[in-house]
Short mmCIF file of C-alpha atoms and ligand atoms in Angstrom, two decimals:
data_model
loop_
_atom_site.label_atom_id
_atom_site.label_comp_id
_atom_site.label_asym_id
_atom_site.label_seq_id
_atom_site.Cartn_x
_atom_site.Cartn_y
_atom_site.Cartn_z
CA MET A 691 0.00 0.00 0.00
CA LEU A 692 1.31 3.49 -0.82
CA ASP A 693 1.20 6.08 1.96
CA GLU A 694 0.09 9.00 -0.24
CA GLN A 695 1.18 11.68 2.23
CA LYS A 696 4.72 10.42 2.71
CA LYS A 697 4.97 8.65 -0.68
CA LEU A 698 6.22 5.56 1.08
CA TYR A 699 5.31 2.00 0.28
CA ILE A 700 3.86 0.31 3.36
CA PRO A 701 4.65 -3.41 3.45
CA GLU A 702 1.72 -5.80 3.58
CA HIS A 703 3.30 -8.15 6.10
CA VAL A 704 5.86 -7.16 8.74
CA GLY A 705 7.54 -9.57 11.15
CA ILE A 706 9.28 -8.43 14.32
CA ILE A 707 11.82 -10.30 16.45
CA MET A 708 11.38 -8.52 19.77
CA ASP A 709 14.85 -8.90 21.25
CA GLY A 710 16.64 -7.12 24.06
CA ASN A 711 14.24 -7.22 27.02
CA GLY A 712 16.79 -8.91 29.27
CA ARG A 713 19.59 -6.45 28.43
CA TRP A 714 17.23 -3.52 28.87
CA ALA A 715 16.49 -4.65 32.43
CA LYS A 716 20.12 -5.48 33.22
CA LYS A 717 21.24 -2.00 32.14
CA ARG A 718 18.93 -0.64 34.81
CA GLY A 719 20.00 -3.10 37.50
CA LEU A 720 16.59 -4.82 37.31
CA PRO A 721 15.79 -8.56 37.06
CA ARG A 722 15.39 -9.79 33.44
CA PRO A 723 11.63 -10.51 33.81
CA VAL A 724 11.03 -6.79 34.42
CA GLY A 725 12.33 -6.26 30.89
CA HIS A 726 9.64 -8.61 29.58
CA THR A 727 6.95 -6.63 31.44
CA TYR A 728 8.11 -3.46 29.69
CA GLY A 729 8.41 -5.44 26.45
CA ALA A 730 4.75 -6.37 26.75
CA LYS A 731 3.86 -2.69 27.06
CA THR A 732 5.84 -1.88 23.90
CA PHE A 733 4.16 -4.81 22.18
CA ARG A 734 0.70 -3.29 22.64
CA GLU A 735 1.69 0.24 21.67
CA ILE A 736 3.61 -0.81 18.58
CA ALA A 737 0.93 -3.25 17.38
CA ARG A 738 -1.63 -0.44 17.55
CA TYR A 739 0.63 2.01 15.76
CA ILE A 740 1.51 -0.45 12.99
CA SER A 741 -2.14 -1.33 12.40
CA LYS A 742 -2.84 2.38 11.84
CA GLN A 743 -0.09 2.53 9.18
CA GLY A 744 -2.03 0.18 6.91
CA VAL A 745 0.01 -3.00 7.43
CA LYS A 746 -2.24 -6.01 6.75
CA VAL A 747 -0.37 -8.68 8.73
CA LEU A 748 1.99 -8.24 11.66
CA THR A 749 3.82 -11.25 13.11
CA LEU A 750 5.50 -10.82 16.48
CA TYR A 751 7.92 -13.41 17.83
CA ALA A 752 7.07 -13.70 21.52
CA PHE A 753 8.41 -17.13 22.51
CA SER A 754 10.40 -19.62 20.46
CA THR A 755 10.54 -23.41 20.67
CA GLU A 756 14.07 -22.89 22.07
CA ASN A 757 13.10 -20.37 24.78
CA TRP A 758 12.13 -23.22 27.16
CA LYS A 759 15.89 -23.62 27.74
CA ARG A 760 15.96 -20.41 29.80
CA PRO A 761 16.09 -20.58 33.60
CA LEU A 762 12.78 -21.84 34.98
CA GLU A 763 12.30 -18.61 36.89
CA GLU A 764 12.43 -16.58 33.66
CA VAL A 765 10.16 -18.99 31.74
CA ASN A 766 7.64 -18.79 34.59
CA ALA A 767 7.80 -15.00 34.56
CA ILE A 768 7.18 -14.92 30.78
CA MET A 769 4.23 -17.33 31.20
CA LYS A 770 2.80 -15.04 33.89
CA ILE A 771 3.02 -12.09 31.48
CA PHE A 772 1.34 -14.14 28.72
CA ARG A 773 -1.46 -15.20 31.08
CA GLN A 774 -2.13 -11.60 32.11
CA TYR A 775 -1.84 -10.38 28.56
CA LEU A 776 -4.31 -13.02 27.35
CA ILE A 777 -6.81 -12.07 30.06
CA ASP A 778 -6.54 -8.39 29.07
CA SER A 779 -6.51 -9.16 25.37
CA LEU A 780 -10.00 -10.64 25.49
CA THR A 781 -11.07 -7.02 25.12
CA ASP A 782 -7.76 -5.44 24.09
CA PHE A 783 -7.44 -4.44 20.43
CA ARG A 784 -11.21 -4.66 19.92
CA LYS A 785 -11.57 -0.99 19.14
CA ASP A 786 -8.62 -1.16 16.76
CA ASP A 787 -10.33 -4.10 15.02
CA ILE A 788 -7.08 -6.09 15.29
CA LYS A 789 -7.57 -9.80 14.66
CA ILE A 790 -5.29 -11.78 16.96
CA CYS A 791 -4.13 -15.23 15.84
CA PHE A 792 -1.59 -17.49 17.52
CA ILE A 793 1.04 -19.35 15.57
CA GLY A 794 3.15 -22.13 17.06
CA ASP A 795 2.57 -25.31 19.01
CA ARG A 796 0.14 -24.27 21.71
CA SER A 797 -0.15 -27.82 23.10
CA ALA A 798 2.99 -27.27 25.23
CA PHE A 799 1.36 -24.53 27.33
CA ALA A 800 -0.50 -24.97 30.61
CA PRO A 801 -4.20 -25.87 30.10
CA ASP A 802 -5.45 -22.47 31.30
CA ILE A 803 -3.17 -20.68 28.81
CA ILE A 804 -4.40 -22.92 25.98
CA ARG A 805 -7.99 -22.11 26.94
CA LEU A 806 -7.22 -18.38 26.97
CA ILE A 807 -5.51 -18.61 23.56
CA ASP A 808 -8.55 -20.40 22.08
CA GLU A 809 -10.94 -17.90 23.66
CA THR A 810 -8.91 -14.89 22.47
CA GLU A 811 -8.89 -16.18 18.89
CA GLU A 812 -12.60 -16.98 18.99
CA ASN A 813 -13.32 -13.48 20.29
CA ALA A 814 -11.34 -11.81 17.51
CA LYS A 815 -12.33 -14.04 14.61
CA ASP A 816 -14.81 -11.65 12.98
CA ARG A 817 -12.56 -8.59 13.13
CA GLU A 818 -11.54 -7.20 9.79
CA GLY A 819 -8.52 -5.04 10.62
CA MET A 820 -4.86 -6.01 10.75
CA VAL A 821 -4.09 -9.66 11.47
CA LEU A 822 -1.72 -9.93 14.42
CA ASN A 823 0.06 -13.27 14.52
CA LEU A 824 1.51 -13.86 17.93
CA ALA A 825 4.24 -16.48 17.62
CA MET A 826 4.28 -18.47 20.86
CA ASN A 827 6.24 -21.70 21.16
CA TYR A 828 6.90 -21.07 17.50
CA GLY A 829 9.86 -22.45 15.53
CA GLY A 830 10.30 -22.30 11.77
CA ARG A 831 11.78 -25.80 11.68
CA ASP A 832 9.00 -27.18 13.86
CA GLU A 833 6.46 -25.58 11.50
CA LEU A 834 8.13 -27.27 8.49
CA VAL A 835 8.14 -30.66 10.24
CA ARG A 836 4.43 -30.19 10.89
CA ALA A 837 3.80 -29.35 7.21
CA ALA A 838 5.84 -32.41 6.13
CA ARG A 839 3.76 -34.62 8.40
CA LEU A 840 0.50 -33.22 7.04
CA LEU A 841 1.61 -33.81 3.45
CA SER A 842 2.89 -37.31 4.26
CA GLU A 843 -0.53 -38.20 5.66
CA GLU A 844 -2.14 -37.02 2.42
CA VAL A 845 0.30 -39.12 0.41
CA ARG A 846 -0.34 -42.13 2.61
CA SER A 847 -4.12 -41.77 2.22
CA GLY A 848 -3.67 -41.60 -1.56
CA ALA A 849 -5.11 -38.06 -1.80
CA ILE A 850 -1.91 -36.77 -3.49
CA ARG A 851 1.25 -38.19 -5.07
CA PRO A 852 4.74 -37.06 -3.91
CA GLU A 853 5.42 -35.58 -7.35
CA ASP A 854 2.32 -33.38 -7.02
CA ILE A 855 3.75 -31.48 -4.04
CA THR A 856 4.39 -27.82 -4.86
CA GLU A 857 5.82 -24.83 -2.97
CA GLN A 858 2.28 -23.49 -2.66
CA MET A 859 1.13 -26.74 -1.03
CA ILE A 860 3.83 -26.35 1.61
CA SER A 861 2.84 -22.69 2.18
CA ASP A 862 -0.76 -23.81 2.59
CA ARG A 863 0.24 -26.12 5.44
CA LEU A 864 2.15 -23.52 7.46
CA TYR A 865 0.57 -21.62 10.36
CA THR A 866 0.50 -18.56 8.09
CA ALA A 867 -1.52 -20.30 5.35
CA GLY A 868 -3.39 -17.80 3.19
CA GLN A 869 -1.30 -14.84 4.37
CA PRO A 870 1.26 -12.99 2.24
CA ASP A 871 4.93 -13.72 2.97
CA PRO A 872 6.63 -11.09 5.14
CA ASP A 873 8.02 -8.19 3.12
CA LEU A 874 10.05 -6.86 6.01
CA ILE A 875 11.50 -8.51 9.12
CA ILE A 876 12.69 -6.19 11.87
CA ARG A 877 14.97 -7.37 14.65
CA THR A 878 15.62 -5.22 17.69
CA GLY A 879 18.56 -5.69 20.07
CA GLY A 880 21.34 -5.57 17.47
CA GLU A 881 21.70 -9.20 16.36
CA HIS A 882 21.65 -10.11 12.67
CA ARG A 883 19.97 -13.50 12.56
CA LEU A 884 16.54 -15.03 12.02
CA SER A 885 16.63 -17.35 15.07
CA ASN A 886 14.21 -19.88 13.55
CA PHE A 887 11.60 -17.20 12.69
CA LEU A 888 9.40 -17.71 9.59
CA LEU A 889 12.13 -19.69 7.82
CA TYR A 890 10.10 -20.72 4.77
CA GLN A 891 8.15 -17.48 4.49
CA ALA A 892 11.23 -15.23 4.80
CA ALA A 893 12.84 -16.41 1.53
CA TYR A 894 12.63 -12.91 0.03
CA SER A 895 11.96 -10.76 3.08
CA GLU A 896 14.01 -7.64 3.59
CA PHE A 897 15.87 -7.79 6.91
CA TYR A 898 16.27 -4.73 9.12
CA SER A 899 18.25 -4.80 12.36
CA THR A 900 18.38 -2.01 14.91
CA ASP A 901 20.45 -1.73 18.10
CA THR A 902 17.41 -0.35 19.92
CA LEU A 903 16.33 -2.76 22.65
CA TRP A 904 12.71 -3.88 22.35
CA PRO A 905 11.29 -2.00 25.38
CA ASP A 906 12.74 1.22 23.87
CA PHE A 907 11.30 0.62 20.38
CA LYS A 908 9.01 3.52 19.46
CA PRO A 909 6.78 4.41 16.48
CA ALA A 910 9.65 6.59 15.16
CA ASP A 911 11.88 3.47 15.06
CA PHE A 912 9.25 1.69 13.00
CA ASP A 913 9.03 4.71 10.66
CA GLN A 914 12.82 4.52 10.25
CA ALA A 915 12.58 0.82 9.31
CA ILE A 916 9.93 1.70 6.70
CA ALA A 917 12.12 4.47 5.29
CA VAL A 918 15.04 2.03 4.90
CA PHE A 919 12.74 -0.61 3.42
CA ASN A 920 11.67 1.94 0.81
CA GLN A 921 15.28 2.33 -0.31
CA ARG A 922 15.71 -1.38 -0.95
CA ASN A 923 15.57 -2.79 -4.45
CA ARG A 924 13.64 -6.06 -4.22
CA ARG A 925 14.41 -8.31 -7.16
CA PHE A 926 13.09 -11.69 -5.94
CA GLY A 927 15.91 -13.46 -7.77
CA GLY A 928 15.34 -11.52 -11.01
CA VAL A 929 17.40 -8.59 -12.32
C1 FPP B 1302 13.61 -11.41 23.86
O1 FPP B 1302 14.41 -10.67 24.74
C2 FPP B 1302 12.27 -11.53 24.38
C3 FPP B 1302 11.63 -12.72 24.67
C4 FPP B 1302 12.22 -14.03 24.53
C5 FPP B 1302 10.29 -12.73 25.24
C6 FPP B 1302 9.38 -11.79 24.52
C7 FPP B 1302 8.30 -11.46 25.38
C8 FPP B 1302 7.71 -10.26 25.36
C9 FPP B 1302 8.10 -9.16 24.50
C10 FPP B 1302 6.63 -10.07 26.27
C11 FPP B 1302 5.43 -9.60 25.53
C12 FPP B 1302 4.74 -10.58 24.78
C13 FPP B 1302 3.43 -10.72 24.85
C14 FPP B 1302 2.79 -11.63 23.92
C15 FPP B 1302 2.59 -10.02 25.81
P1 FPP B 1302 15.60 -11.39 25.47
O2 FPP B 1302 15.12 -11.89 26.80
O3 FPP B 1302 16.17 -12.45 24.59
O4 FPP B 1302 16.59 -10.21 25.67
P2 FPP B 1302 18.18 -10.29 25.69
O5 FPP B 1302 18.62 -10.63 24.29
O6 FPP B 1302 18.56 -8.90 26.07
O7 FPP B 1302 18.58 -11.31 26.70
#
């Protein structure tokens, strides 16, 4: 979509790797979980702002399949934030018409969190604004294994032959089925890696890394990412 006022192209799908909560807290002499609490605040503000910019799909990486390796105390603190967020989110984002979806393997969460996830999605299902994919216990490799299993079942049942499998059929079996691939992936906290985020979908995404730590990320930082994105020459393998 073209922002007529600023003459900037607004990407359809943006992914964000929200990194740096722990360092943000440490810099202030606070326990790491406090950084996640502030990160959750940023999460809400930024999601609202981005939806107003005309982005159609926003995917936020909240918890990876590898994050369970963190100290139990930190995992528990993150789960507590999720639980509270989910309770609030039953009404949150309603007036912004933001449609919340969850991507990732939800079966690993505590039963009350799974119930809240289901309820939140059910509540938001008729909204027509920006789709907000919250990636929780998400891993790109795990998602591809899941797609491979689904396709194998179809082969086994005789519904399809292995030689019929196409790239589109894999896309259709990812959590993001039916959504455009991300045009832009932003990573806060200064690292330059994907960390198992949207591996299949990111084939031609533009990557933008900023040193800003996630709790400090502001609408102006997003605007800066969009400005840089607009200077990129996307060729998708062509010339
Ligand atoms: C990365 O920072 C952050 C996480 C692994 C957790 C993300 C969680 C939130 C942003 C909370 C909000 C989410 C929701 C859905 C309410 P890090 O701990 O890896 O930071 P570091 O690199 O400085 O250690």
